Coordinates of C-alpha atoms and ligand atoms in Angstrom, one line a residue:
X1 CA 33.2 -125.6 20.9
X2 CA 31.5 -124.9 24.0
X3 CA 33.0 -124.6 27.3
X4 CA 31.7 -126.9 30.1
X5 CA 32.8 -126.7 33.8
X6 CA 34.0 -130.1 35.3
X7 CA 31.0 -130.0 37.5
X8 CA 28.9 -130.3 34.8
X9 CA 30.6 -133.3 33.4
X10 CA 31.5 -135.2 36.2
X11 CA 28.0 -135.9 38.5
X12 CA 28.6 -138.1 40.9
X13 CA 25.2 -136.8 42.6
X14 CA 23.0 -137.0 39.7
X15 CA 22.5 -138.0 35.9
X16 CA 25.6 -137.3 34.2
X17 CA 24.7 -136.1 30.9
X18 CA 28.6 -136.0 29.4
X19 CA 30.2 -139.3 31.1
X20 CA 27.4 -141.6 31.1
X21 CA 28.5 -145.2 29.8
X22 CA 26.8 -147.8 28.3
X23 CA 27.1 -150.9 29.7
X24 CA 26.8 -154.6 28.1
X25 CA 24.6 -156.5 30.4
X26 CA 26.8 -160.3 30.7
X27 CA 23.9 -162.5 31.1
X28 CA 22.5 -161.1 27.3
X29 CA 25.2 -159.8 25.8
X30 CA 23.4 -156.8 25.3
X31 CA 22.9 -153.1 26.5
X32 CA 21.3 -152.5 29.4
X33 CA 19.1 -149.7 28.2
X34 CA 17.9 -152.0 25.4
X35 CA 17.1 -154.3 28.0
X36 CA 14.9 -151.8 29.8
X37 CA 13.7 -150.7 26.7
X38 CA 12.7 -154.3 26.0
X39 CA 10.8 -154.8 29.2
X40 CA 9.0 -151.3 28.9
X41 CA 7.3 -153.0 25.7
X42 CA 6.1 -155.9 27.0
X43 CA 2.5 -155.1 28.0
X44 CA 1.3 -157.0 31.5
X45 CA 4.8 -157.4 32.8
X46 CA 6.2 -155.9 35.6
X47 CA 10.0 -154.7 35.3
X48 CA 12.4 -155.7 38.3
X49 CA 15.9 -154.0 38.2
X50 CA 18.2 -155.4 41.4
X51 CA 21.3 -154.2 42.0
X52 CA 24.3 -153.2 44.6
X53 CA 23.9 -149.3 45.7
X54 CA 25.0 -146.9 43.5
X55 CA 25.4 -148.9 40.3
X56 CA 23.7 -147.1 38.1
X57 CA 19.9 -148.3 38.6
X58 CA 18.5 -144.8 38.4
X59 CA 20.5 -143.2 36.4
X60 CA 19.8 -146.2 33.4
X61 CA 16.1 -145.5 33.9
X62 CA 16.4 -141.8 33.8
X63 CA 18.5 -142.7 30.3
X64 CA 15.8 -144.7 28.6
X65 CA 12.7 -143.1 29.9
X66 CA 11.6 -139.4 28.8
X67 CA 11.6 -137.0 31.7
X68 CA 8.3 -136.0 31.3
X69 CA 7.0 -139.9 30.8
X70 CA 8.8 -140.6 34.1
X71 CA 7.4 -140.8 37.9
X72 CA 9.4 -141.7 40.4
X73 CA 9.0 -142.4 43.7
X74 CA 10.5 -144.3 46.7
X75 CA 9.5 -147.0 48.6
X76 CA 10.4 -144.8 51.5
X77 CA 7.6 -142.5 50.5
X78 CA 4.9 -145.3 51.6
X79 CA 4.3 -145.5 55.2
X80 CA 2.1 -147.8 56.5
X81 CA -0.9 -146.3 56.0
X82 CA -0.2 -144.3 52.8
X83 CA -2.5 -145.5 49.6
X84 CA -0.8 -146.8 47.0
X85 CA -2.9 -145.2 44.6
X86 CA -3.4 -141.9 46.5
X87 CA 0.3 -141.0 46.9
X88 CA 0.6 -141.9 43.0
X89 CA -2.4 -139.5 42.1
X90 CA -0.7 -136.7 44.2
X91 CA 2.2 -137.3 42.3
X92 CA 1.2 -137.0 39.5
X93 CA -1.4 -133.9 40.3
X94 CA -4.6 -135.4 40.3
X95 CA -6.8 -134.3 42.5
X96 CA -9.1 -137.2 43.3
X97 CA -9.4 -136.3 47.3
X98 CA -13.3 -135.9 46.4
X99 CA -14.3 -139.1 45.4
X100 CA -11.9 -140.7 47.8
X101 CA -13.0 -139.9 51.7
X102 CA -11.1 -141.2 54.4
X103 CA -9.4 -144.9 53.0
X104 CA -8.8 -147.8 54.9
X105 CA -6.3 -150.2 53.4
X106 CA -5.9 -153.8 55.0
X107 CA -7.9 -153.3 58.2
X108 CA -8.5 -156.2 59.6
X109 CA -10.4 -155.5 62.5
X110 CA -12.7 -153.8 60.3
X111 CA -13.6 -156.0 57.7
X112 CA -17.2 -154.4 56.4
X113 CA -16.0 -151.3 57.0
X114 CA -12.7 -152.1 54.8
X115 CA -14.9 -153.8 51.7
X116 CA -16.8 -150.3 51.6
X117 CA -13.8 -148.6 51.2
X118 CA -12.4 -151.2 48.7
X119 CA -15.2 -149.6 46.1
X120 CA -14.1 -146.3 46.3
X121 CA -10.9 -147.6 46.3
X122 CA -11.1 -149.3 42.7
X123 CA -12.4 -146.3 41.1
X124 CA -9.8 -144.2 41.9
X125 CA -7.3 -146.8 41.2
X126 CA -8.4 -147.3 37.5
X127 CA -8.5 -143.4 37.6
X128 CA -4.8 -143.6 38.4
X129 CA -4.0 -146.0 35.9
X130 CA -6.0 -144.4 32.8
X131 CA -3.9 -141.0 33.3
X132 CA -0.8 -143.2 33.0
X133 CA -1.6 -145.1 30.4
X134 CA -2.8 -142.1 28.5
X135 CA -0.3 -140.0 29.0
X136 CA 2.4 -142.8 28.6
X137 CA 3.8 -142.4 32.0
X138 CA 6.2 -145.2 33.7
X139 CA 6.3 -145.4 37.4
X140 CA 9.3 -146.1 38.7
X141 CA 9.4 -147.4 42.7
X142 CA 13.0 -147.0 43.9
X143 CA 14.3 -148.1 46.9
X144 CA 11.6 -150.3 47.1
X145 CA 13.1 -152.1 50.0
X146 CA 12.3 -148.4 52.6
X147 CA 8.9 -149.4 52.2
X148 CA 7.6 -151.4 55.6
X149 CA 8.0 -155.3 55.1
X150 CA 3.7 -155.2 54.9
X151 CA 3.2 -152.1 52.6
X152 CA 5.5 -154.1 50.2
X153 CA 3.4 -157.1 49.9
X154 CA 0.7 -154.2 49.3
X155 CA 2.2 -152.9 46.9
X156 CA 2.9 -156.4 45.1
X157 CA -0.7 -156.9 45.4
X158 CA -1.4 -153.8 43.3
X159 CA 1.0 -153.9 40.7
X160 CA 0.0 -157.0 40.1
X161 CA -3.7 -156.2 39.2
X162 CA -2.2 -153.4 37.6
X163 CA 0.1 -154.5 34.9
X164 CA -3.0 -156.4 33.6
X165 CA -4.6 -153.5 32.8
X166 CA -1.0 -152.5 30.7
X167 CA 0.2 -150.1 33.4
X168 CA 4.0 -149.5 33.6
X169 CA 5.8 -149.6 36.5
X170 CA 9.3 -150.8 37.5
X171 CA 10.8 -151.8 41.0
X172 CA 14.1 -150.9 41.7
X173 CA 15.3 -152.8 44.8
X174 CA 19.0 -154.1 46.5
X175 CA 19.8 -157.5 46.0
X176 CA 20.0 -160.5 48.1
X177 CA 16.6 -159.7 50.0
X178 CA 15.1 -162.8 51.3
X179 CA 12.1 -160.3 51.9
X180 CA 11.8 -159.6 48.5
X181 CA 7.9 -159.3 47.8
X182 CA 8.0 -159.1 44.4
X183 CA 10.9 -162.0 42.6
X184 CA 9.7 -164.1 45.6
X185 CA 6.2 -163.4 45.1
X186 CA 4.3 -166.5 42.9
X187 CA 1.4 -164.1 42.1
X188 CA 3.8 -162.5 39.8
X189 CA 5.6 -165.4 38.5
X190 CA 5.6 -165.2 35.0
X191 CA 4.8 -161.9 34.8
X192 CA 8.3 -160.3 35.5
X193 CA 11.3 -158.8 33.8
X194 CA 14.1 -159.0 35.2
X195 CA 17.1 -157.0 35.3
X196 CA 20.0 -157.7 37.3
X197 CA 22.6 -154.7 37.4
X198 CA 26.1 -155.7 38.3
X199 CA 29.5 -154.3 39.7
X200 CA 31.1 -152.0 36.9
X201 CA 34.4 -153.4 35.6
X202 CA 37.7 -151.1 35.8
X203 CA 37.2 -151.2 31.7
X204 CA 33.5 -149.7 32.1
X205 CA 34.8 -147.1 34.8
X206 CA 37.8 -145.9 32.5
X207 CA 35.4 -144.7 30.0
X208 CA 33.7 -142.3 32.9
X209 CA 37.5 -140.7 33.1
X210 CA 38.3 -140.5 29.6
X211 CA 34.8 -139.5 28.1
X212 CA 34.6 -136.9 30.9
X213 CA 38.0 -135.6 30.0
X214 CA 37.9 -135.7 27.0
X215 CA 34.7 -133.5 27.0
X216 CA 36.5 -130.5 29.1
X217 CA 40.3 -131.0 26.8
X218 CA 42.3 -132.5 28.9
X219 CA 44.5 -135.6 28.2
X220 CA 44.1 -138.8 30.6
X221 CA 46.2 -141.5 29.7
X222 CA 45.0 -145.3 29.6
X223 CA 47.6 -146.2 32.5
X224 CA 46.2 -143.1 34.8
X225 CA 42.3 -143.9 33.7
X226 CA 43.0 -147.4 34.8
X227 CA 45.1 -146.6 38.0
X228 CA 42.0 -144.6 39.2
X229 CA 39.7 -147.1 37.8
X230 CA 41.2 -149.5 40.1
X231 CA 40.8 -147.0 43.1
X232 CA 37.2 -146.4 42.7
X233 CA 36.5 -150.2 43.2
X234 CA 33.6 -151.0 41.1
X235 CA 31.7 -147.9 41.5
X236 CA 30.8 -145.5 38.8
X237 CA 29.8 -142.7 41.5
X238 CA 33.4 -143.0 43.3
X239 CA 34.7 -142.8 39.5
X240 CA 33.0 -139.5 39.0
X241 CA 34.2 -138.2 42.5
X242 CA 37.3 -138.7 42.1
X243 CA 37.4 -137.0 38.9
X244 CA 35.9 -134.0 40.2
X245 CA 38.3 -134.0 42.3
X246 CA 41.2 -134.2 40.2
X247 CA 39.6 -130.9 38.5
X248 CA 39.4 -129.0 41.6
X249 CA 43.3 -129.6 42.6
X250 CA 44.6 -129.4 39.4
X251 CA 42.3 -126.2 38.8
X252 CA 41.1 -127.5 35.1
X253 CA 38.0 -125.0 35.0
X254 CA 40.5 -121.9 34.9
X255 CA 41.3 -121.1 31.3
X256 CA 45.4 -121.3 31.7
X257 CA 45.3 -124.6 33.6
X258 CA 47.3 -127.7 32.6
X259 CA 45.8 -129.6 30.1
X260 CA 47.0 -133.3 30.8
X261 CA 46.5 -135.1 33.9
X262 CA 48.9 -135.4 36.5
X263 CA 49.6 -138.8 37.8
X264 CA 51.9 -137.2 41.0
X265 CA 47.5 -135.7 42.0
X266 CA 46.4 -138.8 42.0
X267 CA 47.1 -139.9 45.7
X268 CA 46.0 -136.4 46.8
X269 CA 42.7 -136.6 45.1
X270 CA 41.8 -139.6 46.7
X271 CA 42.3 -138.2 49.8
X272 CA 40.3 -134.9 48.8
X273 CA 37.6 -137.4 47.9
X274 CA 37.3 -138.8 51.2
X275 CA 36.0 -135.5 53.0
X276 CA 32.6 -136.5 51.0
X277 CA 32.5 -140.0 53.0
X278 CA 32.0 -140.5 57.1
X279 CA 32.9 -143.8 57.7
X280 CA 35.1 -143.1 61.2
X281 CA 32.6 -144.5 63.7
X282 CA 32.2 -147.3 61.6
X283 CA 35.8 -148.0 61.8
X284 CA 36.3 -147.4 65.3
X285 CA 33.7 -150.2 65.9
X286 CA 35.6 -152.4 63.9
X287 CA 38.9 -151.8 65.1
X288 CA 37.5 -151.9 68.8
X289 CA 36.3 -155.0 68.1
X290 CA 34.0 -157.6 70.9
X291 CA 34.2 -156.1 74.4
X292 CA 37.2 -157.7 75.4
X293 CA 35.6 -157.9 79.3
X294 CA 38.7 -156.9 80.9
X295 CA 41.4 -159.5 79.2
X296 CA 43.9 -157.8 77.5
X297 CA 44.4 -159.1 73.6
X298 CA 47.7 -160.3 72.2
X299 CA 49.3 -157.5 70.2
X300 CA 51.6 -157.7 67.1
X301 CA 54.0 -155.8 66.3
X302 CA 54.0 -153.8 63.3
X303 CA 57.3 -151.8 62.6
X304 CA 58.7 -149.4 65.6
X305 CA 56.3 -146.9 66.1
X306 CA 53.0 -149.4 65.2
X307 CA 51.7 -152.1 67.3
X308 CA 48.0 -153.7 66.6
X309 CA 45.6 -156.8 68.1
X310 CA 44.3 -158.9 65.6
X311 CA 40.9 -156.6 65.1
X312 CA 43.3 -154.1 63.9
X313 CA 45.1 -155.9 62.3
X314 CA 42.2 -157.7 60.0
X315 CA 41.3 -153.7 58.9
X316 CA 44.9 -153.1 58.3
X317 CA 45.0 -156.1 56.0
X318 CA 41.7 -155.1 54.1
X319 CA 43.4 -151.6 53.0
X320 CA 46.0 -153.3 51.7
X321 CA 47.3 -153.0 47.9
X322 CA 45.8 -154.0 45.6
X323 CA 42.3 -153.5 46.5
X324 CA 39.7 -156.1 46.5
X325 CA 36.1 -156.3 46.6
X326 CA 36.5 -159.7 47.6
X327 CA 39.1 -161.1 49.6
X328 CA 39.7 -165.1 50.7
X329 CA 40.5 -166.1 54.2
X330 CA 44.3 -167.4 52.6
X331 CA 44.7 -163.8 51.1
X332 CA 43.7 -161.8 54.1
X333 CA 46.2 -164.3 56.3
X334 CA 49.0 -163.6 53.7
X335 CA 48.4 -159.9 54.0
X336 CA 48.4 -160.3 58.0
X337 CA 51.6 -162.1 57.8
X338 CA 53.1 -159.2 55.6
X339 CA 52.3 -156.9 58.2
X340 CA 53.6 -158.9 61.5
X341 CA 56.7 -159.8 59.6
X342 CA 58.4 -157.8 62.4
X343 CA 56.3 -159.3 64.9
X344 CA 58.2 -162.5 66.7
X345 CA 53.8 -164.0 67.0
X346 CA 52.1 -165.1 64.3
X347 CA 48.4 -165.4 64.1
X348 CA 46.7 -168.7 63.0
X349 CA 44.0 -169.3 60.8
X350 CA 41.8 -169.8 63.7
X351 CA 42.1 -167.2 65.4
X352 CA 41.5 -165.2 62.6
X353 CA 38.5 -166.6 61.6
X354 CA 37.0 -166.6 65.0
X355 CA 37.9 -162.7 64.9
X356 CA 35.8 -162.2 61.5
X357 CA 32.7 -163.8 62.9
X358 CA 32.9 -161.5 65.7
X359 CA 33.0 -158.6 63.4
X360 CA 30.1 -160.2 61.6
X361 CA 27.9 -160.5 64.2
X362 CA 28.8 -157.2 65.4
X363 CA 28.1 -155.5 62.3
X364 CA 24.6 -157.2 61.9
X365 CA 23.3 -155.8 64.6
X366 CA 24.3 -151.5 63.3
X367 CA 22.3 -149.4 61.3
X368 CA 22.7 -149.9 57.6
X369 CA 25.8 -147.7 57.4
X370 CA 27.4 -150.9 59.1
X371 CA 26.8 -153.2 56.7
X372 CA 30.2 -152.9 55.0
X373 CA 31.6 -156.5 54.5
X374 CA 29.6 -159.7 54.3
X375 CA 32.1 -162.9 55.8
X376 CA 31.0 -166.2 54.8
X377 CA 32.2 -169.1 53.0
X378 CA 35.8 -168.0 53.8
X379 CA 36.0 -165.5 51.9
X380 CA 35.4 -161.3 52.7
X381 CA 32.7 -159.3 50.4
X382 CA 33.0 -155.5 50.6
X383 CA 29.7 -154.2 50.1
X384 CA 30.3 -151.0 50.1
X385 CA 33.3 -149.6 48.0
X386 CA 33.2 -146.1 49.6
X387 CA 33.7 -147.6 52.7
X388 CA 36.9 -149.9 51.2
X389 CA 37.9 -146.7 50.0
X390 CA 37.6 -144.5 52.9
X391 CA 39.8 -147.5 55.0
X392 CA 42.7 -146.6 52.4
X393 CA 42.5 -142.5 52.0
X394 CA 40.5 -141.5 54.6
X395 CA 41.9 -140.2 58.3
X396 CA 40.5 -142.4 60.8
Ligands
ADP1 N1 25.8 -145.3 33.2 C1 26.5 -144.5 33.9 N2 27.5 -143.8 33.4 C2 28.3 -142.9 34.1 N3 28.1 -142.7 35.4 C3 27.1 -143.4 36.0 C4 26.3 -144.3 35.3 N4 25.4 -144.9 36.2 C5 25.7 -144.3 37.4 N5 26.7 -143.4 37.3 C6 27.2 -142.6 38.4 O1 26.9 -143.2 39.7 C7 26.0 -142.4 40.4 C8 25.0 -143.2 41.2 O2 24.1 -143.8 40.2 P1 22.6 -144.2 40.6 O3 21.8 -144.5 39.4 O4 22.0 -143.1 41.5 O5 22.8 -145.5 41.5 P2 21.7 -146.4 42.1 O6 20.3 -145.9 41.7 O7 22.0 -147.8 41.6 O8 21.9 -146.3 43.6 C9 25.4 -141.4 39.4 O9 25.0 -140.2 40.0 C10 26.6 -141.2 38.5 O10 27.5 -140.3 39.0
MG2 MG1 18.9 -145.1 43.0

């Protein structure tokens, strides 16, 4: 048999060729890839795939699509005055510069100007979309949502006269976008296929551990898959990190290494796993909490040596065991009380509420690193599972 290194088998950076599961989408009761597959066939339809980060949304079309059929691009690839069409030609290695002169999209301060344009324009769009039909090429936007607000609607626009004239494209975006210019778009109503990607179950993430050892000889058990199924919090990429990592302590590439996993590695490979992740500032923020303006906050106490406000306290909780992707309000509070059982205070409900919608209005305003939680409807959403998982390994 042939010997593969561990970093060939477990990619948590790119396609894994060795691990890569198939997954059952619930709505259908059916694979996803058959799903995509599906949608690929249906001639004037436009394919939508939403889904949280890292799920899996690239890798699935890199599994049903040929390499060579595939063009991929990223909505981060359009500025504002980038042609649609132009940056598509160039990606594929057409050279239509000639016919095409200086464009003009959606002037409109120049309207005559921008219908003279708009001829050229067309010609070099249906340019664009013979080579892909005739060559049977897919393009496949990801990260549709980098794209300005206004070059998406652009884009929407396009597609839209495109997938008439049988062109294949899919849209790959996050979900929950009330900006989303193409399932909120009634020009294309009717003319979609959808594919909603959800969280991976810790049954779907096992199979990463067990195919991937499996592959390089070594013996998992069910009880260890599922321990570090549990830690990698629905996501397939933390799966295969953590797996890698595992490899690297227990040194499985060398030739006279141990050949069964190791539960007593486990907590150390999580911890290994966290040097990929920075997530400190983020925390700091959060433990910091509002500006407190000079008032002093009511500490609990902890045990001996530990002694936190209720902002620290609330992040304390959330790294808790087990861990959760969603927590209620009653959970969180049982959790806090756990923690202060040493602490003469309690903390109400309120108060702890109150706290949370601080954090949440905190948080809105960060970068998108900050987005980490979502509080509403008393309960806690963890958007991010690295970040769940750096609160509980990482040093911060
Ligand atoms: N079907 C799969 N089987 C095994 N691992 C997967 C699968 N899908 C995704 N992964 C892992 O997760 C990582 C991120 O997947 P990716 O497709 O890039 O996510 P997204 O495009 O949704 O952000 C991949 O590099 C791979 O390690
Ligand atoms: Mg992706």
């Amino acid at each position: 048999m042939e010997r593969v290194l561990s970093e060939q088998v477990f990619k948590p950076g790119s396609f894994p060729e060795y691990t890569y599961v198939s997954r059952i989408s619930p709505e259908l009761k059916v694979e996803y890839e058959i799903r995509l597959k599906q949608a690929l066939k249906i001639a004037g339809c436009l394919t939508s795939i939403i889904g949280p980060s890292k799920m899996g949304k690239t890798v699935l079309c890199e599994k049903v699509i040929d390499l060579d059929k595939l063009v991929e691009v990223s909505g981060g690839d359009f500025t504002t005055n980038a042609d649609f069409w132009k940056v598509l030609a160039v990606k594929v290695g057409l050279s239509i510069e000639g016919e095409y002169g200086e464009y003009q999209q959606y002037d409109s301060n120049s309207r005559k100007k921008q219908l003279n344009k708009t001829e050229k324009f067309i010609i070099s769009k249906d340019i664009v979309i013979n080579y892909f039909k005739e060559n049977g090429l897919v393009l496949v936007i990801d990260d549709f949502h980098y794209a300005p607000e206004e070059v998406q609607v652009y884009i929407a626009q396009q597609l839209k006269d495109a997938i008439r004239k049988e062109f294949k494209a899919i849209v790959i975006t996050l979900p929950h976008r009330a900006d989303d210019a193409i399932r909120k778009n009634a020009d294309l109503t009717g003319r979609l296929s959808l594919i909603n990607i959800e969280p991976w179950d810790k049954g779907e993430l096992k199979q990463i551990a067990i195919k991937g050892f499996n592959k390089l000889n070594v013996n998992i058990t069910d009880d260890i898959a599922l321990k570090v199924a549990t830690e990698s919090l629905t996501s397939p990429q933390l799966m295969q990190y953590i797996c890698l990592s595992l490899c690297t302590l227990l040194g499985i590439d060398d030739e006279s290494s141990q050949k069964e996993i190791d539960e007593t590695r486990l907590e150390d490979s999580y911890r290994f796993t966290t040097i990929n992740f920075e997530y400190k500032d983020v925390i700091k923020v959060l433990k910091e909490g509002p500006n407190p303006r000079g008032k002093p906050r009511k500490i609990y106490n902890i045990n001996e040596n530990e002694a936190l406000d209720v902002y620290g306290l609330i992040i304390k909780a959330l790294a808790e065991n087990p861990p959760l992707v969603g927590l209620s309000l009653d959970e969180l509070i049982n959790r806090i009380d756990r923690l202060t059982k040493a602490s003469k205070e309690k903390l109400d409900k309120k108060k702890v509420k109150d706290s949370l919608n601080q954090l949440q209005s905190i948080i809105k305003e960060k970068e998108a690193i900050y987005q980490v939680f979502e509080w509403k409807d008393n309960m806690l959403y963890i958007l991010d599972p690295l970040f769940l998982f750096y609160l509980r390994w990482g040093v911060h």
